[in-house]
Amino acid sequence: MDIETLKKNPKTSYLASEYERLTKQQAEVEAMVATDPSMQSLAQEELATLTQQKSAIEEQIKAIEESEKEEEEFPNEIILEARAGAGGDEAALFATELVTMYARFAESRGWNVRVLDEYSLEIKGKDVYRLMRYETGVHRVQRVPVTEKNGRIHTSTASIAVLPMRKKVSIEINPTDIEMEYSRSGGAGGQNVNKVETAVRLIHKPTGIDVRCTSERSQLANRERAMEILKAKLQQMKEEEEAKKYAGDRKSQIGTADRSEKIRTYNFPQDRITDHRIRQNFSNIEGVMLGKLDKIIDALQSGEVGEAGEE
């Protein structure tokens, strides 16, 4: 057990100090017995108590470490981003509707939701990544747009990316690879936030990935937050590339897809949502768009393959 490392962790520092204290006390008792064998019987009881107390602390530390390991794999914070695909204005509208749908679902779970812009959310809460990780991919909508005069059904797409915000990220970014821009944050006219260039845009030149952050009050805070999101995007890109190497081994699994994989179709005229990975259909499309995603999320967690096929 690495006591010094455990002391540096706020969650285990007290337990590590207690373990250290008990170890010293144990050593003192053993030293006393070595110099005075007549104390052997009295010391045995105390040593047994100290050993029991140390074992209890070891179990507590082990539980904390397991919890941290699980939280690192399934962090309780994500950035959810939508991007319009094929379909012009209808695709852009669908992308914003998906963001609203996820915001309402998150609120129904009691998670903390912050709108970063019309196409992205920051969501914090227990099990948020565990439950939301399968939403990454292309979402297709089939419906008659409001602007359609002839009643024809249009097909549009929007892609969703779910970025886990892990505390430990292995990505290192060379400062020379970053291009930084500053601008005024959006918002209602006349607000102080618009008078100062607090909004930050980072461009990662090797990949072309760009991140814009306006949600914090200061330029420094927005820059730090943008860097965290950029690292999360680069980390996910790395993980997606790794996953593709083993794609043949996981054809029957759901997996966390990249944005190019079509995962779900929302057919409004037939009141049917089809998740193509688990081949299941769901009804109450209006309710789902209002955030009632529980049945779909639960089905994805169980990973059960149903009878519905790809359209």
mmCIF file of C-alpha atoms in Angstrom:
data_model
loop_
_atom_site.group_PDB
_atom_site.id
_atom_site.type_symbol
_atom_site.label_atom_id
_atom_site.label_comp_id
_atom_site.label_asym_id
_atom_site.label_seq_id
_atom_site.Cartn_x
_atom_site.Cartn_y
_atom_site.Cartn_z
ATOM 1 C CA MET A 1 0.000 0.000 0.000
ATOM 2 C CA ASP A 2 1.479 3.337 -1.134
ATOM 3 C CA ILE A 3 0.668 5.540 1.872
ATOM 4 C CA GLU A 4 2.223 8.715 0.443
ATOM 5 C CA THR A 5 0.181 8.466 -2.768
ATOM 6 C CA LEU A 6 -2.988 7.779 -0.789
ATOM 7 C CA LYS A 7 -2.311 10.844 1.362
ATOM 8 C CA LYS A 8 -2.337 13.047 -1.745
ATOM 9 C CA ASN A 9 -5.859 11.893 -2.646
ATOM 10 C CA PRO A 10 -8.485 13.911 -0.702
ATOM 11 C CA LYS A 11 -10.767 10.860 -0.634
ATOM 12 C CA THR A 12 -8.188 8.598 1.013
ATOM 13 C CA SER A 13 -5.858 11.024 2.854
ATOM 14 C CA TYR A 14 -7.543 10.629 6.254
ATOM 15 C CA LEU A 15 -7.700 6.837 5.975
ATOM 16 C CA ALA A 16 -4.044 6.707 4.915
ATOM 17 C CA SER A 17 -3.021 8.789 7.939
ATOM 18 C CA GLU A 18 -5.040 6.528 10.226
ATOM 19 C CA TYR A 19 -3.458 3.439 8.666
ATOM 20 C CA GLU A 20 -0.011 4.956 9.181
ATOM 21 C CA ARG A 21 -0.816 5.756 12.829
ATOM 22 C CA LEU A 22 -2.040 2.204 13.474
ATOM 23 C CA THR A 23 1.066 0.748 11.805
ATOM 24 C CA LYS A 24 3.331 2.803 14.068
ATOM 25 C CA GLN A 25 1.296 1.788 17.109
ATOM 26 C CA GLN A 26 1.575 -1.854 16.025
ATOM 27 C CA ALA A 27 5.359 -1.516 15.700
ATOM 28 C CA GLU A 28 5.588 0.027 19.169
ATOM 29 C CA VAL A 29 3.643 -2.846 20.733
ATOM 30 C CA GLU A 30 5.796 -5.423 18.954
ATOM 31 C CA ALA A 31 8.962 -3.619 20.118
ATOM 32 C CA MET A 32 7.664 -3.602 23.693
ATOM 33 C CA VAL A 33 7.055 -7.357 23.572
ATOM 34 C CA ALA A 34 10.567 -7.891 22.176
ATOM 35 C CA THR A 35 12.113 -6.131 25.186
ATOM 36 C CA ASP A 36 9.646 -7.510 27.740
ATOM 37 C CA PRO A 37 8.311 -11.008 26.896
ATOM 38 C CA SER A 38 6.074 -10.927 29.972
ATOM 39 C CA MET A 39 3.821 -8.486 28.107
ATOM 40 C CA GLN A 40 3.162 -11.060 25.362
ATOM 41 C CA SER A 41 -0.349 -12.096 26.438
ATOM 42 C CA LEU A 42 -1.464 -8.516 27.022
ATOM 43 C CA ALA A 43 -0.017 -7.379 23.696
ATOM 44 C CA GLN A 44 -1.687 -10.130 21.691
ATOM 45 C CA GLU A 45 -5.139 -8.691 22.297
ATOM 46 C CA GLU A 46 -4.037 -5.182 21.325
ATOM 47 C CA LEU A 47 -2.235 -6.431 18.225
ATOM 48 C CA ALA A 48 -5.343 -8.329 17.151
ATOM 49 C CA THR A 49 -7.416 -5.150 17.538
ATOM 50 C CA LEU A 50 -4.885 -3.097 15.549
ATOM 51 C CA THR A 51 -4.784 -5.713 12.792
ATOM 52 C CA GLN A 52 -8.584 -5.714 12.605
ATOM 53 C CA GLN A 53 -8.689 -1.909 12.396
ATOM 54 C CA LYS A 54 -6.067 -1.872 9.652
ATOM 55 C CA SER A 55 -7.993 -4.488 7.672
ATOM 56 C CA ALA A 56 -11.150 -2.372 7.891
ATOM 57 C CA ILE A 57 -9.250 0.664 6.570
ATOM 58 C CA GLU A 58 -7.785 -1.406 3.737
ATOM 59 C CA GLU A 59 -11.302 -2.433 2.693
ATOM 60 C CA GLN A 60 -12.476 1.199 2.744
ATOM 61 C CA ILE A 61 -9.518 2.334 0.654
ATOM 62 C CA LYS A 62 -10.085 -0.516 -1.802
ATOM 63 C CA ALA A 63 -13.754 0.495 -2.181
ATOM 64 C CA ILE A 64 -12.778 4.122 -2.843
ATOM 65 C CA GLU A 65 -10.177 3.091 -5.433
ATOM 66 C CA GLU A 66 -12.701 0.848 -7.208
ATOM 67 C CA SER A 67 -15.212 3.700 -7.228
ATOM 68 C CA GLU A 68 -12.633 6.093 -8.704
ATOM 69 C CA LYS A 69 -11.648 3.525 -11.323
ATOM 70 C CA GLU A 70 -15.283 3.137 -12.367
ATOM 71 C CA GLU A 71 -15.787 6.914 -12.420
ATOM 72 C CA GLU A 72 -12.743 7.262 -14.674
ATOM 73 C CA GLU A 73 -14.231 4.755 -17.123
ATOM 74 C CA PHE A 74 -17.738 6.159 -16.817
ATOM 75 C CA PRO A 75 -17.321 9.791 -15.723
ATOM 76 C CA ASN A 76 -20.231 11.770 -14.316
ATOM 77 C CA GLU A 77 -19.763 14.636 -16.754
ATOM 78 C CA ILE A 78 -20.180 14.816 -20.525
ATOM 79 C CA ILE A 79 -20.322 17.322 -23.354
ATOM 80 C CA LEU A 80 -23.096 16.473 -25.820
ATOM 81 C CA GLU A 81 -22.829 18.034 -29.270
ATOM 82 C CA ALA A 82 -25.188 17.949 -32.240
ATOM 83 C CA ARG A 83 -24.322 18.711 -35.829
ATOM 84 C CA ALA A 84 -26.683 19.096 -38.769
ATOM 85 C CA GLY A 85 -26.141 16.558 -41.556
ATOM 86 C CA ALA A 86 -27.961 16.036 -44.845
ATOM 87 C CA GLY A 87 -31.198 17.953 -45.284
ATOM 88 C CA GLY A 88 -30.420 21.667 -45.091
ATOM 89 C CA ASP A 89 -32.652 23.731 -42.789
ATOM 90 C CA GLU A 90 -34.641 20.664 -41.742
ATOM 91 C CA ALA A 91 -31.420 18.960 -40.596
ATOM 92 C CA ALA A 92 -30.430 22.033 -38.593
ATOM 93 C CA LEU A 93 -33.874 22.123 -36.984
ATOM 94 C CA PHE A 94 -33.675 18.419 -36.135
ATOM 95 C CA ALA A 95 -30.231 18.904 -34.558
ATOM 96 C CA THR A 96 -31.578 21.582 -32.201
ATOM 97 C CA GLU A 97 -34.606 19.394 -31.395
ATOM 98 C CA LEU A 98 -32.300 16.541 -30.414
ATOM 99 C CA VAL A 99 -30.370 18.868 -28.087
ATOM 100 C CA THR A 100 -33.649 19.934 -26.452
ATOM 101 C CA MET A 101 -34.710 16.276 -26.171
ATOM 102 C CA TYR A 102 -31.500 15.346 -24.361
ATOM 103 C CA ALA A 103 -31.694 18.386 -22.094
ATOM 104 C CA ARG A 104 -35.213 17.392 -21.011
ATOM 105 C CA PHE A 105 -34.181 13.774 -20.490
ATOM 106 C CA ALA A 106 -31.213 14.898 -18.379
ATOM 107 C CA GLU A 107 -33.426 17.155 -16.266
ATOM 108 C CA SER A 108 -35.868 14.270 -15.716
ATOM 109 C CA ARG A 109 -32.938 12.251 -14.308
ATOM 110 C CA GLY A 110 -32.037 15.041 -11.920
ATOM 111 C CA TRP A 111 -28.757 15.781 -13.719
ATOM 112 C CA ASN A 112 -27.334 19.280 -13.942
ATOM 113 C CA VAL A 113 -27.661 20.697 -17.458
ATOM 114 C CA ARG A 114 -25.938 23.760 -18.857
ATOM 115 C CA VAL A 115 -26.567 24.968 -22.398
ATOM 116 C CA LEU A 116 -23.253 25.862 -24.047
ATOM 117 C CA ASP A 117 -24.912 26.931 -27.306
ATOM 118 C CA GLU A 118 -27.880 25.820 -29.414
ATOM 119 C CA TYR A 119 -26.029 22.687 -30.514
ATOM 120 C CA SER A 120 -24.233 21.605 -27.334
ATOM 121 C CA LEU A 121 -24.845 20.819 -23.673
ATOM 122 C CA GLU A 122 -22.777 20.201 -20.594
ATOM 123 C CA ILE A 123 -24.412 17.508 -18.444
ATOM 124 C CA LYS A 124 -23.280 16.432 -14.975
ATOM 125 C CA GLY A 125 -24.770 13.694 -12.829
ATOM 126 C CA LYS A 126 -24.442 10.142 -11.596
ATOM 127 C CA ASP A 127 -24.153 7.565 -14.394
ATOM 128 C CA VAL A 128 -24.493 10.238 -17.097
ATOM 129 C CA TYR A 129 -21.840 8.758 -19.402
ATOM 130 C CA ARG A 130 -22.808 5.168 -18.629
ATOM 131 C CA LEU A 131 -26.366 5.890 -19.823
ATOM 132 C CA MET A 132 -25.652 8.387 -22.612
ATOM 133 C CA ARG A 133 -22.597 6.849 -24.293
ATOM 134 C CA TYR A 134 -24.647 4.950 -26.874
ATOM 135 C CA GLU A 135 -26.219 8.142 -28.270
ATOM 136 C CA THR A 136 -23.168 8.936 -30.396
ATOM 137 C CA GLY A 137 -23.836 8.504 -34.105
ATOM 138 C CA VAL A 138 -26.138 9.600 -36.935
ATOM 139 C CA HIS A 139 -29.813 10.151 -36.131
ATOM 140 C CA ARG A 140 -32.187 10.156 -39.110
ATOM 141 C CA VAL A 141 -35.596 11.838 -39.209
ATOM 142 C CA GLN A 142 -38.411 11.129 -41.690
ATOM 143 C CA ARG A 143 -41.284 13.629 -41.655
ATOM 144 C CA VAL A 144 -43.135 16.294 -43.593
ATOM 145 C CA PRO A 145 -41.408 19.640 -42.964
ATOM 146 C CA VAL A 146 -43.567 22.626 -42.044
ATOM 147 C CA THR A 147 -42.385 24.352 -45.221
ATOM 148 C CA GLU A 148 -43.360 21.412 -47.454
ATOM 149 C CA LYS A 149 -46.454 22.399 -49.464
ATOM 150 C CA ASN A 150 -47.037 19.083 -51.250
ATOM 151 C CA GLY A 151 -46.996 16.884 -48.161
ATOM 152 C CA ARG A 152 -43.898 14.963 -49.170
ATOM 153 C CA ILE A 153 -41.880 13.150 -46.531
ATOM 154 C CA HIS A 154 -38.303 14.396 -46.282
ATOM 155 C CA THR A 155 -35.349 12.526 -44.810
ATOM 156 C CA SER A 156 -32.732 14.498 -42.885
ATOM 157 C CA THR A 157 -29.909 13.619 -40.554
ATOM 158 C CA ALA A 158 -28.061 15.028 -37.575
ATOM 159 C CA SER A 159 -25.076 13.556 -35.771
ATOM 160 C CA ILE A 160 -24.589 13.402 -32.028
ATOM 161 C CA ALA A 161 -21.285 13.154 -30.197
ATOM 162 C CA VAL A 162 -21.065 12.360 -26.488
ATOM 163 C CA LEU A 163 -17.712 13.382 -25.018
ATOM 164 C CA PRO A 164 -16.819 11.937 -21.602
ATOM 165 C CA MET A 165 -14.994 14.522 -19.483
ATOM 166 C CA ARG A 166 -12.461 12.310 -17.731
ATOM 167 C CA LYS A 167 -10.240 13.604 -14.938
ATOM 168 C CA LYS A 168 -7.218 11.714 -16.249
ATOM 169 C CA VAL A 169 -6.579 12.317 -19.935
ATOM 170 C CA SER A 170 -3.499 10.889 -21.636
ATOM 171 C CA ILE A 171 -3.571 13.450 -24.459
ATOM 172 C CA GLU A 172 -0.760 16.027 -24.498
ATOM 173 C CA ILE A 173 -1.153 19.054 -26.772
ATOM 174 C CA ASN A 174 1.792 20.988 -28.191
ATOM 175 C CA PRO A 175 1.079 24.719 -27.678
ATOM 176 C CA THR A 176 2.382 25.431 -31.188
ATOM 177 C CA ASP A 177 -0.432 23.243 -32.577
ATOM 178 C CA ILE A 178 -3.084 25.576 -31.138
ATOM 179 C CA GLU A 179 -4.508 28.623 -32.849
ATOM 180 C CA MET A 180 -6.489 30.853 -30.481
ATOM 181 C CA GLU A 181 -9.157 33.453 -31.263
ATOM 182 C CA TYR A 182 -11.062 35.770 -28.931
ATOM 183 C CA SER A 183 -14.441 37.383 -29.480
ATOM 184 C CA ARG A 184 -17.403 38.783 -27.604
ATOM 185 C CA SER A 185 -19.786 36.258 -26.123
ATOM 186 C CA GLY A 186 -23.299 36.128 -27.553
ATOM 187 C CA GLY A 187 -26.326 37.138 -25.558
ATOM 188 C CA ALA A 188 -28.831 39.904 -25.086
ATOM 189 C CA GLY A 189 -27.591 43.321 -26.149
ATOM 190 C CA GLY A 190 -26.290 45.642 -23.485
ATOM 191 C CA GLN A 191 -25.081 42.911 -21.159
ATOM 192 C CA ASN A 192 -21.576 43.360 -19.797
ATOM 193 C CA VAL A 193 -20.550 39.978 -21.194
ATOM 194 C CA ASN A 194 -20.789 41.459 -24.705
ATOM 195 C CA LYS A 195 -18.459 44.386 -23.969
ATOM 196 C CA VAL A 196 -15.407 42.217 -23.300
ATOM 197 C CA GLU A 197 -13.854 39.570 -25.535
ATOM 198 C CA THR A 198 -14.458 36.647 -23.180
ATOM 199 C CA ALA A 199 -15.396 34.010 -25.786
ATOM 200 C CA VAL A 200 -12.518 31.734 -26.801
ATOM 201 C CA ARG A 201 -12.096 29.600 -29.902
ATOM 202 C CA LEU A 202 -9.313 27.026 -30.088
ATOM 203 C CA ILE A 203 -8.272 25.401 -33.355
ATOM 204 C CA HIS A 204 -6.127 22.263 -33.253
ATOM 205 C CA LYS A 205 -4.173 22.658 -36.471
ATOM 206 C CA PRO A 206 -3.079 19.002 -36.970
ATOM 207 C CA THR A 207 -6.683 17.699 -36.886
ATOM 208 C CA GLY A 208 -8.735 20.783 -37.736
ATOM 209 C CA ILE A 209 -10.859 20.288 -34.616
ATOM 210 C CA ASP A 210 -12.138 23.572 -33.232
ATOM 211 C CA VAL A 211 -13.771 24.351 -29.902
ATOM 212 C CA ARG A 212 -15.578 27.529 -28.926
ATOM 213 C CA CYS A 213 -16.385 28.238 -25.292
ATOM 214 C CA THR A 214 -18.559 31.117 -24.107
ATOM 215 C CA SER A 215 -20.157 29.687 -20.964
ATOM 216 C CA GLU A 216 -17.648 31.013 -18.417
ATOM 217 C CA ARG A 217 -17.428 34.583 -17.175
ATOM 218 C CA SER A 218 -13.771 35.264 -17.951
ATOM 219 C CA GLN A 219 -11.512 34.783 -20.935
ATOM 220 C CA LEU A 220 -9.105 32.668 -18.876
ATOM 221 C CA ALA A 221 -11.883 30.365 -17.623
ATOM 222 C CA ASN A 222 -13.253 29.952 -21.160
ATOM 223 C CA ARG A 223 -9.775 29.157 -22.466
ATOM 224 C CA GLU A 224 -9.212 26.501 -19.787
ATOM 225 C CA ARG A 225 -12.650 24.982 -20.403
ATOM 226 C CA ALA A 226 -12.104 24.980 -24.180
ATOM 227 C CA MET A 227 -8.797 23.184 -23.671
ATOM 228 C CA GLU A 228 -10.509 20.514 -21.526
ATOM 229 C CA ILE A 229 -13.120 19.951 -24.246
ATOM 230 C CA LEU A 230 -10.457 19.845 -26.965
ATOM 231 C CA LYS A 231 -8.528 17.189 -25.033
ATOM 232 C CA ALA A 232 -11.740 15.199 -24.598
ATOM 233 C CA LYS A 233 -12.366 15.338 -28.359
ATOM 234 C CA LEU A 234 -8.833 14.232 -29.171
ATOM 235 C CA GLN A 235 -9.073 11.453 -26.578
ATOM 236 C CA GLN A 236 -12.325 10.207 -28.104
ATOM 237 C CA MET A 237 -10.834 10.338 -31.607
ATOM 238 C CA LYS A 238 -7.963 8.180 -30.365
ATOM 239 C CA GLU A 239 -10.367 5.704 -28.729
ATOM 240 C CA GLU A 240 -12.515 5.515 -31.882
ATOM 241 C CA GLU A 241 -9.448 4.690 -33.963
ATOM 242 C CA GLU A 242 -8.519 1.951 -31.493
ATOM 243 C CA ALA A 243 -12.089 0.580 -31.534
ATOM 244 C CA LYS A 244 -12.097 0.345 -35.333
ATOM 245 C CA LYS A 245 -9.123 -2.013 -35.173
ATOM 246 C CA TYR A 246 -11.308 -4.499 -33.323
ATOM 247 C CA ALA A 247 -14.570 -3.764 -35.137
ATOM 248 C CA GLY A 248 -14.764 -7.286 -36.512
ATOM 249 C CA ASP A 249 -14.786 -8.706 -33.004
ATOM 250 C CA ARG A 250 -17.732 -6.621 -31.831
ATOM 251 C CA LYS A 251 -20.268 -6.812 -34.670
ATOM 252 C CA SER A 252 -22.851 -8.254 -32.317
ATOM 253 C CA GLN A 253 -22.186 -5.612 -29.668
ATOM 254 C CA ILE A 254 -23.663 -2.138 -29.519
ATOM 255 C CA GLY A 255 -20.414 -0.260 -28.971
ATOM 256 C CA THR A 256 -19.902 3.474 -28.810
ATOM 257 C CA ALA A 257 -20.026 4.461 -32.458
ATOM 258 C CA ASP A 258 -18.401 7.367 -34.211
ATOM 259 C CA ARG A 259 -20.504 10.063 -35.849
ATOM 260 C CA SER A 260 -20.586 8.332 -39.228
ATOM 261 C CA GLU A 261 -22.596 5.304 -38.076
ATOM 262 C CA LYS A 262 -26.370 5.549 -38.490
ATOM 263 C CA ILE A 263 -27.870 4.416 -35.212
ATOM 264 C CA ARG A 264 -31.521 5.503 -35.125
ATOM 265 C CA THR A 265 -34.437 6.583 -37.336
ATOM 266 C CA TYR A 266 -37.320 8.788 -36.166
ATOM 267 C CA ASN A 267 -40.281 8.150 -38.490
ATOM 268 C CA PHE A 268 -42.961 10.708 -37.576
ATOM 269 C CA PRO A 269 -45.762 9.636 -40.005
ATOM 270 C CA GLN A 270 -45.674 6.080 -38.620
ATOM 271 C CA ASP A 271 -44.988 7.144 -35.001
ATOM 272 C CA ARG A 272 -42.002 4.817 -34.927
ATOM 273 C CA ILE A 273 -38.452 5.106 -33.690
ATOM 274 C CA THR A 274 -36.090 2.361 -34.807
ATOM 275 C CA ASP A 275 -32.758 1.762 -33.146
ATOM 276 C CA HIS A 276 -30.815 -0.123 -35.804
ATOM 277 C CA ARG A 277 -28.140 -1.521 -33.485
ATOM 278 C CA ILE A 278 -30.524 -3.496 -31.278
ATOM 279 C CA ARG A 279 -33.142 -3.784 -34.061
ATOM 280 C CA GLN A 280 -36.004 -2.588 -31.878
ATOM 281 C CA ASN A 281 -38.931 -0.274 -32.603
ATOM 282 C CA PHE A 282 -40.429 2.230 -30.158
ATOM 283 C CA SER A 283 -43.611 4.319 -30.361
ATOM 284 C CA ASN A 284 -44.709 7.626 -28.766
ATOM 285 C CA ILE A 285 -42.306 9.661 -30.857
ATOM 286 C CA GLU A 286 -43.740 12.956 -29.579
ATOM 287 C CA GLY A 287 -43.118 11.878 -25.994
ATOM 288 C CA VAL A 288 -39.571 10.813 -26.807
ATOM 289 C CA MET A 289 -38.839 14.199 -28.348
ATOM 290 C CA LEU A 290 -40.041 15.712 -25.074
ATOM 291 C CA GLY A 291 -37.331 13.778 -23.241
ATOM 292 C CA LYS A 292 -39.057 10.468 -22.454
ATOM 293 C CA LEU A 293 -36.108 8.364 -23.572
ATOM 294 C CA ASP A 294 -36.087 5.898 -20.696
ATOM 295 C CA LYS A 295 -37.343 2.855 -22.645
ATOM 296 C CA ILE A 296 -34.761 3.339 -25.404
ATOM 297 C CA ILE A 297 -31.921 4.006 -22.974
ATOM 298 C CA ASP A 298 -32.863 0.943 -20.887
ATOM 299 C CA ALA A 299 -33.009 -1.270 -24.002
ATOM 300 C CA LEU A 300 -29.548 -0.119 -25.058
ATOM 301 C CA GLN A 301 -28.153 -0.842 -21.603
ATOM 302 C CA SER A 302 -29.455 -4.403 -21.723
ATOM 303 C CA GLY A 303 -28.167 -4.762 -25.269
ATOM 304 C CA GLU A 304 -30.961 -7.126 -26.244
ATOM 305 C CA VAL A 305 -31.418 -7.635 -29.984
ATOM 306 C CA GLY A 306 -35.018 -7.464 -31.138
ATOM 307 C CA GLU A 307 -36.821 -8.185 -34.409
ATOM 308 C CA ALA A 308 -36.888 -4.792 -36.149
ATOM 309 C CA GLY A 309 -34.521 -4.420 -39.063
ATOM 310 C CA GLU A 310 -32.806 -1.584 -40.878
ATOM 311 C CA GLU A 311 -35.033 0.467 -43.145
#
